[in-house]
PDB file of C-alpha atoms in Angstrom:
ATOM      1  CA  MET A1499      14.599-106.403-104.916  1.00 68.00           C
ATOM      2  CA  LYS A1500      17.257-106.907-102.531  1.00 84.00           C
ATOM      3  CA  GLN A1501      17.259-104.045 -99.637  1.00 92.00           C
ATOM      4  CA  PRO A1502      20.073-101.418 -99.829  1.00 97.00           C
ATOM      5  CA  LEU A1503      22.244-102.008 -96.593  1.00 98.00           C
ATOM      6  CA  ILE A1504      21.571 -99.439 -93.551  1.00 98.00           C
ATOM      7  CA  SER A1505      24.320 -99.037 -91.514  1.00 98.00           C
ATOM      8  CA  VAL A1506      23.145 -98.083 -87.622  1.00 98.00           C
ATOM      9  CA  ILE A1507      25.783 -96.331 -85.404  1.00 98.00           C
ATOM     10  CA  VAL A1508      25.302 -96.471 -81.848  1.00 98.00           C
ATOM     11  CA  PRO A1509      27.813 -94.125 -79.505  1.00 98.00           C
ATOM     12  CA  ILE A1510      28.584 -95.997 -76.335  1.00 98.00           C
ATOM     13  CA  TYR A1511      29.886 -94.667 -72.949  1.00 97.00           C
ATOM     14  CA  MET A1512      28.525 -94.982 -68.984  1.00 96.00           C
ATOM     15  CA  VAL A1513      24.867 -96.644 -70.431  1.00 96.00           C
ATOM     16  CA  GLU A1514      25.334-100.242 -69.100  1.00 96.00           C
ATOM     17  CA  LYS A1515      21.548-100.242 -67.411  1.00 96.00           C
ATOM     18  CA  TYR A1516      20.174 -99.082 -70.691  1.00 97.00           C
ATOM     19  CA  ILE A1517      22.417-100.648 -73.314  1.00 97.00           C
ATOM     20  CA  HIS A1518      20.683-104.191 -73.553  1.00 98.00           C
ATOM     21  CA  ARG A1519      17.218-102.359 -74.486  1.00 97.00           C
ATOM     22  CA  CYS A1520      18.556-100.190 -77.135  1.00 98.00           C
ATOM     23  CA  ILE A1521      20.810-103.010 -78.815  1.00 98.00           C
ATOM     24  CA  ASP A1522      18.213-105.285 -78.990  1.00 98.00           C
ATOM     25  CA  SER A1523      15.301-102.956 -80.203  1.00 98.00           C
ATOM     26  CA  ILE A1524      17.858-102.322 -83.235  1.00 98.00           C
ATOM     27  CA  LEU A1525      17.978-105.969 -83.597  1.00 98.00           C
ATOM     28  CA  GLN A1526      13.695-106.470 -83.604  1.00 98.00           C
ATOM     29  CA  GLN A1527      13.757-104.095 -87.005  1.00 98.00           C
ATOM     30  CA  THR A1528      11.415-105.671 -89.087  1.00 98.00           C
ATOM     31  CA  TYR A1529      13.866-104.051 -91.722  1.00 98.00           C
ATOM     32  CA  LYS A1530      16.961-106.470 -91.972  1.00 97.00           C
ATOM     33  CA  ASN A1531      19.955-105.532 -93.640  1.00 98.00           C
ATOM     34  CA  LEU A1532      21.194-103.704 -91.272  1.00 98.00           C
ATOM     35  CA  GLU A1533      24.852-103.612 -90.666  1.00 98.00           C
ATOM     36  CA  ILE A1534      25.215-102.243 -86.782  1.00 98.00           C
ATOM     37  CA  ILE A1535      28.127-100.819 -85.238  1.00 98.00           C
ATOM     38  CA  LEU A1536      28.815-100.805 -81.576  1.00 98.00           C
ATOM     39  CA  ILE A1537      31.634 -97.821 -80.484  1.00 98.00           C
ATOM     40  CA  ASP A1538      32.398 -98.847 -76.798  1.00 98.00           C
ATOM     41  CA  ASP A1539      33.884 -95.499 -76.495  1.00 97.00           C
ATOM     42  CA  GLY A1540      36.812 -96.253 -73.470  1.00 97.00           C
ATOM     43  CA  SER A1541      33.086 -97.138 -71.250  1.00 96.00           C
ATOM     44  CA  PRO A1542      34.697 -98.036 -67.567  1.00 96.00           C
ATOM     45  CA  ASP A1543      31.595-100.035 -67.127  1.00 96.00           C
ATOM     46  CA  LYS A1544      30.271-103.417 -68.483  1.00 96.00           C
ATOM     47  CA  CYS A1545      29.330-101.906 -71.606  1.00 97.00           C
ATOM     48  CA  GLY A1546      32.231-102.736 -73.769  1.00 97.00           C
ATOM     49  CA  LYS A1547      31.491-106.683 -72.392  1.00 97.00           C
ATOM     50  CA  ILE A1548      27.818-106.430 -73.547  1.00 98.00           C
ATOM     51  CA  CYS A1549      28.639-104.849 -76.865  1.00 98.00           C
ATOM     52  CA  ASP A1550      31.130-107.778 -77.436  1.00 97.00           C
ATOM     53  CA  MET A1551      28.296-110.455 -76.199  1.00 97.00           C
ATOM     54  CA  TYR A1552      26.030-109.203 -79.541  1.00 98.00           C
ATOM     55  CA  LEU A1553      28.796-109.963 -81.875  1.00 96.00           C
ATOM     56  CA  SER A1554      27.713-114.120 -80.836  1.00 92.00           C
ATOM     57  CA  VAL A1555      23.945-113.166 -81.214  1.00 94.00           C
ATOM     58  CA  ASP A1556      23.622-111.911 -84.646  1.00 96.00           C
ATOM     59  CA  SER A1557      26.524-111.394 -87.593  1.00 97.00           C
ATOM     60  CA  ARG A1558      25.189-108.062 -88.306  1.00 98.00           C
ATOM     61  CA  VAL A1559      26.933-106.688 -85.025  1.00 98.00           C
ATOM     62  CA  THR A1560      30.377-104.918 -85.310  1.00 98.00           C
ATOM     63  CA  VAL A1561      32.175-103.749 -82.073  1.00 98.00           C
ATOM     64  CA  ILE A1562      34.624-101.090 -82.162  1.00 98.00           C
ATOM     65  CA  HIS A1563      36.907-100.398 -78.887  1.00 98.00           C
ATOM     66  CA  GLN A1564      38.268 -97.149 -78.708  1.00 97.00           C
ATOM     67  CA  LYS A1565      39.716 -94.894 -75.805  1.00 97.00           C
ATOM     68  CA  ASN A1566      37.661 -92.052 -75.150  1.00 96.00           C
ATOM     69  CA  GLY A1567      36.843 -89.172 -77.157  1.00 95.00           C
ATOM     70  CA  GLY A1568      33.450 -88.169 -75.996  1.00 94.00           C
ATOM     71  CA  ILE A1569      30.457 -89.000 -78.539  1.00 95.00           C
ATOM     72  CA  GLY A1570      31.049 -87.296 -81.334  1.00 96.00           C
ATOM     73  CA  ALA A1571      34.168 -88.831 -81.616  1.00 97.00           C
ATOM     74  CA  ALA A1572      32.573 -92.158 -81.261  1.00 97.00           C
ATOM     75  CA  ARG A1573      30.243 -90.941 -84.219  1.00 98.00           C
ATOM     76  CA  ASN A1574      33.155 -90.301 -86.466  1.00 97.00           C
ATOM     77  CA  THR A1575      34.502 -93.843 -85.950  1.00 98.00           C
ATOM     78  CA  GLY A1576      31.237 -95.023 -86.615  1.00 98.00           C
ATOM     79  CA  VAL A1577      30.315 -92.763 -90.198  1.00 97.00           C
ATOM     80  CA  GLN A1578      34.303 -94.299 -91.130  1.00 97.00           C
ATOM     81  CA  HIS A1579      34.140 -97.389 -90.845  1.00 97.00           C
ATOM     82  CA  CYS A1580      30.685 -98.132 -92.225  1.00 97.00           C
ATOM     83  CA  ARG A1581      29.568 -99.716 -95.655  1.00 97.00           C
ATOM     84  CA  GLY A1582      25.769 -98.655 -95.729  1.00 98.00           C
ATOM     85  CA  GLU A1583      23.853 -96.608 -98.883  1.00 98.00           C
ATOM     86  CA  PHE A1584      21.923 -95.397 -95.743  1.00 98.00           C
ATOM     87  CA  ILE A1585      23.326 -94.051 -92.068  1.00 98.00           C
ATOM     88  CA  THR A1586      21.557 -93.612 -88.788  1.00 98.00           C
ATOM     89  CA  PHE A1587      22.116 -93.242 -85.272  1.00 98.00           C
ATOM     90  CA  VAL A1588      20.663 -94.340 -82.029  1.00 98.00           C
ATOM     91  CA  ASP A1589      22.220 -93.610 -78.760  1.00 97.00           C
ATOM     92  CA  GLY A1590      23.434 -95.707 -76.299  1.00 97.00           C
ATOM     93  CA  ASP A1591      20.533 -94.818 -73.489  1.00 96.00           C
ATOM     94  CA  ASP A1592      17.601 -94.436 -76.458  1.00 97.00           C
ATOM     95  CA  TYR A1593      15.690 -97.333 -77.955  1.00 98.00           C
ATOM     96  CA  ILE A1594      13.366 -97.523 -80.936  1.00 98.00           C
ATOM     97  CA  SER A1595      10.356 -99.015 -82.485  1.00 98.00           C
ATOM     98  CA  SER A1596      10.983-102.086 -84.328  1.00 98.00           C
ATOM     99  CA  ASP A1597       9.383-100.474 -87.660  1.00 98.00           C
ATOM    100  CA  LEU A1598      11.094 -97.309 -87.325  1.00 98.00           C
ATOM    101  CA  ILE A1599      13.699 -98.120 -89.949  1.00 98.00           C
ATOM    102  CA  GLU A1600      11.782 -99.231 -92.173  1.00 98.00           C
ATOM    103  CA  THR A1601       8.668 -96.526 -92.188  1.00 98.00           C
ATOM    104  CA  LEU A1602      11.848 -93.781 -92.568  1.00 98.00           C
ATOM    105  CA  TYR A1603      13.466 -96.011 -95.540  1.00 98.00           C
ATOM    106  CA  SER A1604       9.886 -96.442 -97.516  1.00 97.00           C
ATOM    107  CA  LYS A1605       9.762 -93.033 -97.302  1.00 97.00           C
ATOM    108  CA  ILE A1606      12.918 -91.738 -97.990  1.00 97.00           C
ATOM    109  CA  ASN A1607      11.869 -91.438-101.680  1.00 93.00           C
ATOM    110  CA  ASP A1608      14.515 -88.670-103.304  1.00 95.00           C
ATOM    111  CA  VAL A1609      15.333 -86.519-100.760  1.00 97.00           C
ATOM    112  CA  ASP A1610      18.258 -86.574 -99.332  1.00 98.00           C
ATOM    113  CA  TYR A1611      17.239 -86.971 -95.613  1.00 98.00           C
ATOM    114  CA  ILE A1612      14.512 -87.958 -93.546  1.00 98.00           C
ATOM    115  CA  SER A1613      13.562 -87.410 -90.166  1.00 97.00           C
ATOM    116  CA  CYS A1614      10.383 -88.635 -87.585  1.00 96.00           C
ATOM    117  CA  GLY A1615       9.601 -87.097 -84.329  1.00 94.00           C
ATOM    118  CA  PHE A1616      10.600 -88.756 -81.167  1.00 96.00           C
ATOM    119  CA  SER A1617       9.082 -89.550 -77.752  1.00 96.00           C
ATOM    120  CA  ARG A1618      10.575 -88.183 -73.878  1.00 95.00           C
ATOM    121  CA  CYS A1619      10.443 -91.185 -71.862  1.00 95.00           C
ATOM    122  CA  ASP A1620      12.001 -91.489 -68.329  1.00 92.00           C
ATOM    123  CA  ASN A1621      14.280 -93.876 -67.214  1.00 89.00           C
ATOM    124  CA  GLU A1622      11.067 -96.447 -67.018  1.00 89.00           C
ATOM    125  CA  GLU A1623      10.348 -95.846 -70.046  1.00 92.00           C
ATOM    126  CA  LYS A1624       7.386 -94.178 -69.517  1.00 93.00           C
ATOM    127  CA  VAL A1625       6.520 -91.332 -72.233  1.00 94.00           C
ATOM    128  CA  GLN A1626       6.352 -88.067 -71.099  1.00 94.00           C
ATOM    129  CA  TYR A1627       5.107 -86.324 -74.313  1.00 94.00           C
ATOM    130  CA  ALA A1628       5.821 -86.941 -78.315  1.00 93.00           C
ATOM    131  CA  PHE A1629       7.189 -84.133 -80.674  1.00 94.00           C
ATOM    132  CA  ALA A1630       6.392 -85.197 -84.647  1.00 94.00           C
ATOM    133  CA  PRO A1631       5.071 -83.015 -86.846  1.00 93.00           C
ATOM    134  CA  THR A1632       1.453 -83.343 -87.389  1.00 92.00           C
ATOM    135  CA  GLU A1633       1.742 -84.130 -91.019  1.00 94.00           C
ATOM    136  CA  GLU A1634       4.460 -85.054 -93.477  1.00 95.00           C
ATOM    137  CA  MET A1635       6.447 -81.509 -95.252  1.00 94.00           C
ATOM    138  CA  VAL A1636       9.635 -81.786 -97.582  1.00 97.00           C
ATOM    139  CA  LEU A1637      11.710 -78.565 -97.284  1.00 96.00           C
ATOM    140  CA  SER A1638      15.054 -77.703 -98.335  1.00 96.00           C
ATOM    141  CA  GLY A1639      17.943 -77.626 -95.976  1.00 95.00           C
ATOM    142  CA  THR A1640      18.138 -74.063 -96.110  1.00 94.00           C
ATOM    143  CA  ASP A1641      14.576 -73.380 -95.510  1.00 94.00           C
ATOM    144  CA  ALA A1642      14.546 -75.940 -92.274  1.00 93.00           C
ATOM    145  CA  LEU A1643      17.560 -73.908 -90.602  1.00 92.00           C
ATOM    146  CA  TYR A1644      15.715 -70.720 -91.090  1.00 91.00           C
ATOM    147  CA  ARG A1645      12.536 -72.092 -89.540  1.00 90.00           C
ATOM    148  CA  HIS A1646      15.246 -73.428 -86.590  1.00 89.00           C
ATOM    149  CA  TYR A1647      15.729 -69.808 -86.414  1.00 87.00           C
ATOM    150  CA  SER A1648      13.038 -68.690 -86.151  1.00 83.00           C
ATOM    151  CA  GLY A1649      11.202 -70.782 -84.345  1.00 80.00           C
ATOM    152  CA  ASP A1650       8.801 -72.948 -86.431  1.00 79.00           C
ATOM    153  CA  ASN A1651      10.631 -75.890 -86.031  1.00 79.00           C
ATOM    154  CA  ALA A1652       9.173 -75.870 -82.343  1.00 81.00           C
ATOM    155  CA  ARG A1653       5.342 -74.485 -83.160  1.00 85.00           C
ATOM    156  CA  ASP A1654       5.551 -77.499 -86.457  1.00 87.00           C
ATOM    157  CA  LYS A1655       7.242 -79.638 -84.222  1.00 90.00           C
ATOM    158  CA  ILE A1656      10.649 -80.732 -86.396  1.00 89.00           C
ATOM    159  CA  SER A1657      13.550 -82.127 -84.964  1.00 85.00           C
ATOM    160  CA  CYS A1658      16.217 -80.942 -87.361  1.00 85.00           C
ATOM    161  CA  VAL A1659      19.451 -80.364 -84.562  1.00 87.00           C
ATOM    162  CA  TYR A1660      19.639 -83.652 -83.683  1.00 93.00           C
ATOM    163  CA  VAL A1661      21.374 -86.045 -85.354  1.00 96.00           C
ATOM    164  CA  TRP A1662      19.567 -89.103 -84.238  1.00 97.00           C
ATOM    165  CA  GLY A1663      15.857 -90.276 -85.275  1.00 97.00           C
ATOM    166  CA  LYS A1664      17.105 -89.574 -89.203  1.00 98.00           C
ATOM    167  CA  LEU A1665      17.835 -91.400 -91.907  1.00 98.00           C
ATOM    168  CA  TYR A1666      20.675 -90.417 -94.382  1.00 98.00           C
ATOM    169  CA  ARG A1667      21.901 -91.034 -97.997  1.00 98.00           C
ATOM    170  CA  ARG A1668      25.549 -91.685 -97.239  1.00 97.00           C
ATOM    171  CA  LYS A1669      27.066 -89.196 -99.250  1.00 96.00           C
ATOM    172  CA  LEU A1670      26.033 -85.986 -97.274  1.00 96.00           C
ATOM    173  CA  TRP A1671      28.557 -87.759 -94.721  1.00 97.00           C
ATOM    174  CA  GLU A1672      31.692 -86.895 -97.054  1.00 94.00           C
ATOM    175  CA  GLU A1673      33.966 -85.175 -95.592  1.00 92.00           C
ATOM    176  CA  LEU A1674      31.920 -83.887 -92.456  1.00 95.00           C
ATOM    177  CA  ASN A1675      33.045 -84.921 -89.366  1.00 95.00           C
ATOM    178  CA  PHE A1676      31.689 -84.267 -85.447  1.00 97.00           C
ATOM    179  CA  PRO A1677      33.359 -81.651 -83.367  1.00 95.00           C
ATOM    180  CA  GLU A1678      35.487 -84.094 -80.604  1.00 92.00           C
ATOM    181  CA  LYS A1679      36.228 -81.239 -77.775  1.00 87.00           C
ATOM    182  CA  LEU A1680      33.098 -79.150 -78.073  1.00 93.00           C
ATOM    183  CA  LEU A1681      29.592 -81.140 -76.123  1.00 94.00           C
ATOM    184  CA  PHE A1682      26.643 -79.896 -78.220  1.00 94.00           C
ATOM    185  CA  GLU A1683      28.212 -81.706 -81.111  1.00 95.00           C
ATOM    186  CA  ASP A1684      25.246 -82.325 -83.231  1.00 93.00           C
ATOM    187  CA  ILE A1685      23.699 -79.039 -82.559  1.00 94.00           C
ATOM    188  CA  TYR A1686      27.524 -78.052 -83.383  1.00 96.00           C
ATOM    189  CA  LEU A1687      27.029 -79.935 -86.829  1.00 96.00           C
ATOM    190  CA  MET A1688      23.589 -79.663 -88.226  1.00 95.00           C
ATOM    191  CA  PRO A1689      23.475 -76.547 -90.031  1.00 95.00           C
ATOM    192  CA  TYR A1690      26.927 -78.035 -92.039  1.00 96.00           C
ATOM    193  CA  MET A1691      24.289 -80.584 -92.929  1.00 96.00           C
ATOM    194  CA  GLN A1692      20.932 -78.390 -93.767  1.00 95.00           C
ATOM    195  CA  LEU A1693      23.036 -76.430 -96.391  1.00 95.00           C
ATOM    196  CA  ARG A1694      23.966 -79.670 -98.059  1.00 95.00           C
ATOM    197  CA  CYS A1695      20.533 -80.800 -98.612  1.00 97.00           C
ATOM    198  CA  LYS A1696      17.871 -79.782-101.282  1.00 97.00           C
ATOM    199  CA  LYS A1697      15.346 -81.167 -99.398  1.00 97.00           C
ATOM    200  CA  VAL A1698      14.790 -82.815 -96.232  1.00 97.00           C
ATOM    201  CA  LYS A1699      11.339 -84.496 -94.935  1.00 97.00           C
ATOM    202  CA  PHE A1700       9.588 -84.712 -92.021  1.00 97.00           C
ATOM    203  CA  ILE A1701       7.114 -87.470 -91.090  1.00 97.00           C
ATOM    204  CA  SER A1702       4.341 -87.583 -88.310  1.00 96.00           C
ATOM    205  CA  TYR A1703       5.717 -90.447 -86.484  1.00 95.00           C
ATOM    206  CA  ALA A1704       7.879 -90.437 -82.963  1.00 96.00           C
ATOM    207  CA  GLY A1705       9.121 -93.843 -83.159  1.00 96.00           C
ATOM    208  CA  TYR A1706      12.382 -92.550 -81.407  1.00 98.00           C
ATOM    209  CA  TYR A1707      13.138 -92.676 -77.933  1.00 97.00           C
ATOM    210  CA  TYR A1708      14.687 -90.666 -76.205  1.00 96.00           C
ATOM    211  CA  ARG A1709      15.598 -91.196 -72.798  1.00 92.00           C
ATOM    212  CA  LYS A1710      16.387 -88.299 -70.550  1.00 80.00           C
ATOM    213  CA  GLN A1711      18.862 -89.293 -67.653  1.00 65.00           C
ATOM    214  CA  GLN A1712      19.440 -86.938 -64.460  1.00 54.00           C
ATOM    215  CA  ASN A1713      22.704 -87.880 -64.768  1.00 50.00           C
ATOM    216  CA  SER A1714      23.703 -87.662 -68.491  1.00 51.00           C
ATOM    217  CA  ILE A1715      26.325 -85.496 -69.869  1.00 50.00           C
ATOM    218  CA  THR A1716      23.852 -82.742 -71.396  1.00 49.00           C
ATOM    219  CA  ASN A1717      22.227 -82.340 -67.567  1.00 50.00           C
ATOM    220  CA  SER A1718      24.879 -82.440 -65.911  1.00 53.00           C
ATOM    221  CA  THR A1719      25.324 -80.381 -62.306  1.00 63.00           C
ATOM    222  CA  ASP A1720      28.861 -80.261 -62.223  1.00 85.00           C
ATOM    223  CA  SER A1721      30.415 -77.010 -61.963  1.00 90.00           C
ATOM    224  CA  ASP A1722      33.572 -77.569 -64.864  1.00 93.00           C
ATOM    225  CA  HIS A1723      30.900 -79.162 -66.853  1.00 93.00           C
ATOM    226  CA  ARG A1724      28.261 -76.209 -66.307  1.00 95.00           C
ATOM    227  CA  LYS A1725      31.309 -73.934 -67.380  1.00 96.00           C
ATOM    228  CA  LYS A1726      32.606 -76.329 -70.316  1.00 95.00           C
ATOM    229  CA  ALA A1727      29.006 -76.443 -71.401  1.00 95.00           C
ATOM    230  CA  PHE A1728      28.537 -72.699 -71.023  1.00 97.00           C
ATOM    231  CA  LYS A1729      31.506 -71.622 -73.315  1.00 96.00           C
ATOM    232  CA  ASP A1730      31.778 -74.925 -75.950  1.00 97.00           C
ATOM    233  CA  SER A1731      27.548 -72.483 -76.795  1.00 96.00           C
ATOM    234  CA  PHE A1732      29.208 -69.622 -77.982  1.00 97.00           C
ATOM    235  CA  ILE A1733      32.490 -71.579 -79.287  1.00 97.00           C
ATOM    236  CA  ILE A1734      29.891 -73.418 -81.467  1.00 97.00           C
ATOM    237  CA  TRP A1735      27.579 -69.760 -82.781  1.00 97.00           C
ATOM    238  CA  ASP A1736      30.647 -68.752 -83.329  1.00 97.00           C
ATOM    239  CA  ASN A1737      31.326 -70.777 -85.864  1.00 97.00           C
ATOM    240  CA  HIS A1738      27.905 -71.043 -87.101  1.00 97.00           C
ATOM    241  CA  ILE A1739      28.438 -67.030 -87.722  1.00 97.00           C
ATOM    242  CA  ASN A1740      31.542 -67.448 -89.335  1.00 97.00           C
ATOM    243  CA  PHE A1741      30.338 -70.064 -91.710  1.00 96.00           C
ATOM    244  CA  TYR A1742      26.794 -67.950 -92.541  1.00 97.00           C
ATOM    245  CA  LYS A1743      29.026 -64.995 -92.529  1.00 96.00           C
ATOM    246  CA  GLU A1744      31.409 -66.388 -95.684  1.00 96.00           C
ATOM    247  CA  ARG A1745      27.998 -67.724 -97.580  1.00 95.00           C
ATOM    248  CA  SER A1746      26.169 -64.380 -96.949  1.00 95.00           C
ATOM    249  CA  MET A1747      23.806 -65.083 -94.952  1.00 95.00           C
ATOM    250  CA  ASP A1748      23.031 -62.435 -93.000  1.00 93.00           C
ATOM    251  CA  ASN A1749      19.792 -63.046 -91.725  1.00 92.00           C
ATOM    252  CA  LEU A1750      20.651 -65.891 -90.036  1.00 94.00           C
ATOM    253  CA  VAL A1751      23.641 -64.361 -88.808  1.00 95.00           C
ATOM    254  CA  ALA A1752      21.717 -61.792 -86.892  1.00 95.00           C
ATOM    255  CA  ASP A1753      19.747 -64.799 -85.613  1.00 94.00           C
ATOM    256  CA  VAL A1754      23.032 -66.387 -84.024  1.00 96.00           C
ATOM    257  CA  GLU A1755      23.730 -62.911 -82.721  1.00 96.00           C
ATOM    258  CA  CYS A1756      20.669 -62.908 -80.730  1.00 95.00           C
ATOM    259  CA  LEU A1757      21.122 -66.012 -79.492  1.00 94.00           C
ATOM    260  CA  GLU A1758      24.133 -64.894 -78.219  1.00 96.00           C
ATOM    261  CA  VAL A1759      22.305 -62.267 -76.031  1.00 96.00           C
ATOM    262  CA  ASP A1760      19.340 -64.481 -75.368  1.00 94.00           C
ATOM    263  CA  LYS A1761      21.415 -66.856 -73.118  1.00 96.00           C
ATOM    264  CA  ILE A1762      23.270 -64.725 -71.402  1.00 96.00           C
ATOM    265  CA  ILE A1763      20.332 -62.244 -70.556  1.00 95.00           C
ATOM    266  CA  SER A1764      17.810 -65.387 -69.918  1.00 93.00           C
ATOM    267  CA  GLN A1765      20.126 -67.056 -67.168  1.00 95.00           C
ATOM    268  CA  SER A1766      21.713 -63.813 -66.206  1.00 94.00           C
ATOM    269  CA  ILE A1767      17.857 -63.021 -65.027  1.00 91.00           C
ATOM    270  CA  ALA A1768      17.784 -67.069 -63.699  1.00 92.00           C
ATOM    271  CA  ASN A1769      21.391 -66.538 -61.795  1.00 92.00           C
ATOM    272  CA  THR A1770      22.609 -69.733 -63.899  1.00 95.00           C
ATOM    273  CA  ILE A1771      25.785 -68.646 -65.711  1.00 95.00           C
ATOM    274  CA  PRO A1772      28.067 -70.602 -64.313  1.00 96.00           C
ATOM    275  CA  GLU A1773      30.671 -69.345 -61.220  1.00 94.00           C
ATOM    276  CA  GLY A1774      33.593 -67.617 -62.683  1.00 94.00           C
ATOM    277  CA  MET A1775      31.931 -67.177 -65.913  1.00 95.00           C
ATOM    278  CA  GLU A1776      30.635 -63.958 -65.496  1.00 94.00           C
ATOM    279  CA  LYS A1777      32.997 -61.725 -67.187  1.00 95.00           C
ATOM    280  CA  PHE A1778      33.696 -64.241 -69.768  1.00 96.00           C
ATOM    281  CA  ALA A1779      29.770 -63.595 -70.492  1.00 96.00           C
ATOM    282  CA  GLN A1780      29.801 -59.566 -69.755  1.00 95.00           C
ATOM    283  CA  LYS A1781      32.489 -59.289 -72.932  1.00 96.00           C
ATOM    284  CA  ILE A1782      30.171 -61.587 -74.929  1.00 96.00           C
ATOM    285  CA  LEU A1783      27.102 -59.179 -73.970  1.00 96.00           C
ATOM    286  CA  LYS A1784      28.840 -56.161 -74.882  1.00 96.00           C
ATOM    287  CA  GLU A1785      30.063 -57.161 -78.609  1.00 96.00           C
ATOM    288  CA  THR A1786      27.369 -58.921 -79.659  1.00 97.00           C
ATOM    289  CA  VAL A1787      24.876 -56.253 -78.552  1.00 96.00           C
ATOM    290  CA  ARG A1788      27.560 -53.609 -80.678  1.00 94.00           C
ATOM    291  CA  LYS A1789      27.096 -55.996 -83.499  1.00 95.00           C
ATOM    292  CA  VAL A1790      23.129 -56.759 -83.317  1.00 94.00           C
ATOM    293  CA  LEU A1791      22.172 -53.040 -83.062  1.00 94.00           C
ATOM    294  CA  THR A1792      23.332 -52.222 -87.086  1.00 92.00           C
ATOM    295  CA  GLU A1793      21.474 -55.856 -88.140  1.00 91.00           C
ATOM    296  CA  SER A1794      17.992 -56.398 -89.486  1.00 89.00           C
ATOM    297  CA  ILE A1795      16.711 -56.739 -86.002  1.00 92.00           C
ATOM    298  CA  SER A1796      13.553 -55.663 -84.428  1.00 92.00           C
ATOM    299  CA  LEU A1797      13.238 -52.171 -82.405  1.00 93.00           C
ATOM    300  CA  GLN A1798      11.961 -54.045 -79.420  1.00 91.00           C
ATOM    301  CA  LYS A1799      15.003 -56.958 -79.913  1.00 92.00           C
ATOM    302  CA  LYS A1800      17.250 -53.416 -79.940  1.00 94.00           C
ATOM    303  CA  VAL A1801      15.663 -51.690 -77.056  1.00 91.00           C
ATOM    304  CA  ARG A1802      15.717 -54.725 -74.835  1.00 91.00           C
ATOM    305  CA  TYR A1803      19.452 -55.623 -75.744  1.00 93.00           C
ATOM    306  CA  VAL A1804      20.049 -51.867 -74.768  1.00 93.00           C
ATOM    307  CA  LEU A1805      18.395 -51.883 -71.813  1.00 91.00           C
ATOM    308  CA  PHE A1806      19.914 -54.679 -70.224  1.00 93.00           C
ATOM    309  CA  LEU A1807      23.482 -53.320 -71.137  1.00 92.00           C
ATOM    310  CA  VAL A1808      23.686 -50.078 -69.789  1.00 91.00           C
ATOM    311  CA  LEU A1809      21.215 -51.010 -66.662  1.00 88.00           C
ATOM    312  CA  GLY A1810      22.393 -54.609 -65.520  1.00 86.00           C
ATOM    313  CA  GLU A1811      20.725 -57.347 -64.592  1.00 84.00           C
ATOM    314  CA  LYS A1812      18.766 -54.952 -61.116  1.00 84.00           C
ATOM    315  CA  GLY A1813      18.153 -52.189 -63.415  1.00 83.00           C
ATOM    316  CA  TYR A1814      16.375 -54.514 -65.902  1.00 80.00           C
ATOM    317  CA  ARG A1815      14.463 -56.429 -63.545  1.00 78.00           C
ATOM    318  CA  VAL A1816      12.824 -52.919 -62.219  1.00 76.00           C
ATOM    319  CA  ILE A1817      11.979 -51.451 -65.634  1.00 75.00           C
ATOM    320  CA  LYS A1818      10.416 -54.937 -66.619  1.00 72.00           C
ATOM    321  CA  ARG A1819       7.968 -55.151 -63.426  1.00 69.00           C
ATOM    322  CA  ALA A1820       7.172 -50.931 -63.666  1.00 62.00           C
ATOM    323  CA  PHE A1821       6.009 -51.635 -67.454  1.00 62.00           C
ATOM    324  CA  ARG A1822       3.888 -54.398 -66.025  1.00 61.00           C
ATOM    325  CA  HIS A1823       1.805 -51.933 -63.648  1.00 47.00           C
TER     326      HIS A1823
END
């Protein structure tokens, strides 16, 4: 039987040092019937020229140059232009094992998408750790989402908030788009994806190599970027809360509200709330604590949240130290 076409979407921006490794790892896949879409998202370095070079290397490669719009916009462009029966994503500074796509396709069977784990590596490709379940598991998309908020995904090493490292049936992407003005675009999108899925599969295989760069978008120490990252987190969570309310998923509403409060408390204690965002954080804290007090969460959480709201960061520290002794 002829293999179905699989579209590999690669958003590319300022990854000149790593782009050859990324593209070569896709070209060397044991699964051959691929459509490789390279989206040059207005990269000011040599990435665009490098992408064009691959046009003459392999006929499966398509290159799209566009004005910089962010990784979400680049991925949307890829989805709009792809023709494959299945879709997978690889970020331009990452790379994949030669059998990754074949492994995912061979195990997808009747599920909506299949996810492998990943290997975290540094810039020199030294693997720091692998994150993958010890055994294969099949869940409903809703169950996968509940596990994400409960923390069970971390315990079971299930990757369900990153868009890469997965093979999706194309139909899942109908009328589904990444946000183009927000950071953490895959974290925004994946809950919407999960609730479209009857069955999803997670396999014990870490063939996606995720390169954590010191100067990447998510690791930037730029002041304006840190402010945007902080604010975008709450914009995303508020969107999810409204989405869950529409579906009467009250437990998930409470879970996300707790995430908002926990983020403010943890960053206040660590003194990492971006400068100029203190009033914004305090406003969110007051509004959200009032809401969660009426939700079905543990008494321990409610006491913790009220203590922090009433006493502030310094008073809360004093109380915590007193209880330790």
